[in-house]
Amino acid sequence: MSTAVTDAFPLGRDENRNDQVTEWRPFGMRYGVQPTPIPVPLSDTKYDPDQQVLVVADGQPCAKIERAGTMRVTYPDGQKPGQSDVEKD
Amino acid sequence: MTVLILTNPFDITADDVILRLTERGVPVVRLDPADFPQQVVLHSEIGGNGWTGTLTTPHRILDLSTVTGIWYRRPRKFRLPAQMSQAEYEFAATEARRGFGGIINSLTGWINHPSAIGRAEYKPYQLHHAVQAGLNVPRTLITNDPKQAKGWCARVGDVVYKPLSAPSWLENGDTYVVFTTPITPDQWGDPAIGRTAHMFQQRLDKEFEVRLTMVDGKAFPAAIHAHSDAARIDWRSDYDALTYSIPTVPQRVLTGARDLLRRLHLRYAALDFIVSPDGRWHFLEVNPNGQYGWIEEHTGQPISDAIADALTRKEN
């Protein structure tokens, strides 16, 4: 999905940037900390296309068991969540 | 009437609302844009009534003309074949965005429209409108000039640094985020302030903080009481040290909050306030797509029901 604002201020990554800390580090990045995610035990869950929700082995919706705001850190299909999925923004 | 919910399959907050809508007999289609174009088929044609057609998932067919409510929750990016070259990927992604995104954007009944979310996520923009809406906003500076920053901090005295976005980054395999951070006089004029835009804000004494969740004008306030040093600076940094209660929202704040959301074209939002020891409410920020599930859990307020109500209400 796009937004006009995002289009107006493209933030594409330049090539040839490395991932090491440099002497050019912005002031605000000095205060980076590792977040404490709140994982959900989803090992026995699957998406039920009929109910359109995540369910546990017996078909009961996870939402009836676990409450919102407790997202897993890594999606099963390998995509990475945004911070808002890790933190209760 | 059909409600379209754009989110990933692992969004339990959306699950809760989907279950409530289903119990009410409201047709719901849950769709993750990540499934376009490989699992979702778009077929749409423009006519006298605008864009009509269908979105077909492996399990459902959505008639676009039946959509009366759309919830933009936690959709993921389009997922394209891994075999594509970089050029092919960029072409396909851009066309998917303009095509799929353009059709979806044409629908009405959004909570919230992605363009409104995009605009409202700019903190300077939301602070500007918060002032216009009559809310108290702490003294705030945005600059990339270390010298000016030093002078401003010296005049204000007690200052915190706050990122302008919700940055997270990966270094050496670890994820990092930035919370609100008090800064000391030796940091006020740091040359590294010159390397991008930085936001500084007057640090306020807190009696408690408030997360005010708003849905179509209805207010669901939660006072957040911090019981650790870290949580007292930024409650996001230590959830285990928090307790919750339901405060009374002053009418002036409520009026300002509603005016702010009207200005930002948001039907849903989570607003953060500091309540100082003198009882004044100070607006910090608005999260146009903020989480609310844990607030509902801790306070028992029916936010999910309010969202279900809003999604079945025709937008004015």
PDB file of C-alpha atoms in Angstrom, chain A residues 2-86:
ATOM      1  CA  SER A   2       1.251   3.453  -0.745  1.00  0.00           C
ATOM      2  CA  THR A   3       0.751   6.877   0.620  1.00  0.00           C
ATOM      3  CA  ALA A   4       1.305  10.174  -1.055  1.00  0.00           C
ATOM      4  CA  VAL A   5       3.620  11.252   1.732  1.00  0.00           C
ATOM      5  CA  THR A   6       5.824   8.215   1.361  1.00  0.00           C
ATOM      6  CA  ASP A   7       6.006   8.803  -2.354  1.00  0.00           C
ATOM      7  CA  ALA A   8       7.031  12.376  -1.763  1.00  0.00           C
ATOM      8  CA  PHE A   9       9.872  11.423   0.559  1.00  0.00           C
ATOM      9  CA  PRO A  10      11.423   8.247  -0.829  1.00  0.00           C
ATOM     10  CA  LEU A  11      13.651   6.528   1.676  1.00  0.00           C
ATOM     11  CA  GLY A  12      15.227   3.968  -0.598  1.00  0.00           C
ATOM     12  CA  ARG A  13      18.460   2.419   0.553  1.00  0.00           C
ATOM     13  CA  ASP A  14      21.579   3.498  -1.310  1.00  0.00           C
ATOM     14  CA  GLU A  15      23.807   0.785  -2.605  1.00  0.00           C
ATOM     15  CA  ASN A  16      27.241   0.089  -1.121  1.00  0.00           C
ATOM     16  CA  ARG A  17      26.261   0.816   2.492  1.00  0.00           C
ATOM     17  CA  ASN A  18      27.665  -1.601   5.027  1.00  0.00           C
ATOM     18  CA  ASP A  19      26.076  -2.664   8.300  1.00  0.00           C
ATOM     19  CA  GLN A  20      28.907  -1.665  10.610  1.00  0.00           C
ATOM     20  CA  VAL A  21      28.753   1.190  13.112  1.00  0.00           C
ATOM     21  CA  THR A  22      30.658   4.196  11.763  1.00  0.00           C
ATOM     22  CA  GLU A  23      31.898   7.504  13.117  1.00  0.00           C
ATOM     23  CA  TRP A  24      28.983   9.088  11.266  1.00  0.00           C
ATOM     24  CA  ARG A  25      26.413   7.598  13.611  1.00  0.00           C
ATOM     25  CA  PRO A  26      23.499  10.012  14.226  1.00  0.00           C
ATOM     26  CA  PHE A  27      23.091  11.203  17.813  1.00  0.00           C
ATOM     27  CA  GLY A  28      19.741   9.470  18.292  1.00  0.00           C
ATOM     28  CA  MET A  29      21.070   6.029  17.378  1.00  0.00           C
ATOM     29  CA  ARG A  30      23.351   6.064  20.406  1.00  0.00           C
ATOM     30  CA  TYR A  31      20.313   5.359  22.509  1.00  0.00           C
ATOM     31  CA  GLY A  32      19.327   2.184  20.727  1.00  0.00           C
ATOM     32  CA  VAL A  33      18.343  -0.649  23.034  1.00  0.00           C
ATOM     33  CA  GLN A  34      17.213  -4.169  22.349  1.00  0.00           C
ATOM     34  CA  PRO A  35      13.446  -4.433  22.863  1.00  0.00           C
ATOM     35  CA  THR A  36      11.979  -7.127  25.025  1.00  0.00           C
ATOM     36  CA  PRO A  37       9.442  -8.812  22.753  1.00  0.00           C
ATOM     37  CA  ILE A  38       6.502 -10.649  24.203  1.00  0.00           C
ATOM     38  CA  PRO A  39       6.336 -13.928  22.297  1.00  0.00           C
ATOM     39  CA  VAL A  40       3.207 -15.956  21.963  1.00  0.00           C
ATOM     40  CA  PRO A  41       3.446 -19.746  22.098  1.00  0.00           C
ATOM     41  CA  LEU A  42       2.201 -20.371  18.594  1.00  0.00           C
ATOM     42  CA  SER A  43       3.973 -23.635  17.880  1.00  0.00           C
ATOM     43  CA  ASP A  44       0.729 -25.616  17.575  1.00  0.00           C
ATOM     44  CA  THR A  45      -1.289 -22.974  15.793  1.00  0.00           C
ATOM     45  CA  LYS A  46      -2.423 -22.637  12.216  1.00  0.00           C
ATOM     46  CA  TYR A  47      -4.488 -20.245  10.161  1.00  0.00           C
ATOM     47  CA  ASP A  48      -8.044 -21.469   9.671  1.00  0.00           C
ATOM     48  CA  PRO A  49      -9.321 -20.109   6.325  1.00  0.00           C
ATOM     49  CA  ASP A  50     -12.937 -20.841   7.232  1.00  0.00           C
ATOM     50  CA  GLN A  51     -12.957 -18.813  10.442  1.00  0.00           C
ATOM     51  CA  GLN A  52     -10.211 -16.527   9.033  1.00  0.00           C
ATOM     52  CA  VAL A  53      -8.386 -16.579  12.358  1.00  0.00           C
ATOM     53  CA  LEU A  54      -5.454 -18.342  13.956  1.00  0.00           C
ATOM     54  CA  VAL A  55      -6.514 -21.501  15.788  1.00  0.00           C
ATOM     55  CA  VAL A  56      -4.939 -24.061  18.100  1.00  0.00           C
ATOM     56  CA  ALA A  57      -4.948 -27.791  17.440  1.00  0.00           C
ATOM     57  CA  ASP A  58      -8.555 -28.367  18.522  1.00  0.00           C
ATOM     58  CA  GLY A  59      -9.798 -25.544  16.278  1.00  0.00           C
ATOM     59  CA  GLN A  60     -10.335 -23.035  19.067  1.00  0.00           C
ATOM     60  CA  PRO A  61      -9.371 -19.484  18.022  1.00  0.00           C
ATOM     61  CA  CYS A  62      -6.149 -18.212  19.595  1.00  0.00           C
ATOM     62  CA  ALA A  63      -7.897 -14.908  20.253  1.00  0.00           C
ATOM     63  CA  LYS A  64     -10.033 -16.705  22.802  1.00  0.00           C
ATOM     64  CA  ILE A  65      -6.871 -17.807  24.586  1.00  0.00           C
ATOM     65  CA  GLU A  66      -4.235 -15.144  24.024  1.00  0.00           C
ATOM     66  CA  ARG A  67      -5.003 -11.470  24.000  1.00  0.00           C
ATOM     67  CA  ALA A  68      -3.905  -8.925  21.460  1.00  0.00           C
ATOM     68  CA  GLY A  69      -0.655  -7.016  21.527  1.00  0.00           C
ATOM     69  CA  THR A  70       1.359 -10.152  22.097  1.00  0.00           C
ATOM     70  CA  MET A  71       2.707 -10.819  18.667  1.00  0.00           C
ATOM     71  CA  ARG A  72       5.325 -13.399  17.830  1.00  0.00           C
ATOM     72  CA  VAL A  73       8.710 -12.042  16.849  1.00  0.00           C
ATOM     73  CA  THR A  74       9.180 -13.944  13.605  1.00  0.00           C
ATOM     74  CA  TYR A  75       6.383 -14.905  11.295  1.00  0.00           C
ATOM     75  CA  PRO A  76       6.266 -18.572  10.294  1.00  0.00           C
ATOM     76  CA  ASP A  77       6.692 -17.671   6.627  1.00  0.00           C
ATOM     77  CA  GLY A  78       9.977 -15.943   7.377  1.00  0.00           C
ATOM     78  CA  GLN A  79       8.890 -12.325   6.961  1.00  0.00           C
ATOM     79  CA  LYS A  80      10.020  -9.954   9.663  1.00  0.00           C
ATOM     80  CA  PRO A  81       7.523  -7.949  11.690  1.00  0.00           C
ATOM     81  CA  GLY A  82       7.702  -4.222  12.119  1.00  0.00           C
ATOM     82  CA  GLN A  83       8.363  -2.693  15.489  1.00  0.00           C
ATOM     83  CA  SER A  84       4.666  -2.157  15.989  1.00  0.00           C
ATOM     84  CA  ASP A  85       4.196  -5.910  15.926  1.00  0.00           C
ATOM     85  CA  VAL A  86       6.793  -6.357  18.642  1.00  0.00           C
TER      86      VAL A  86
END
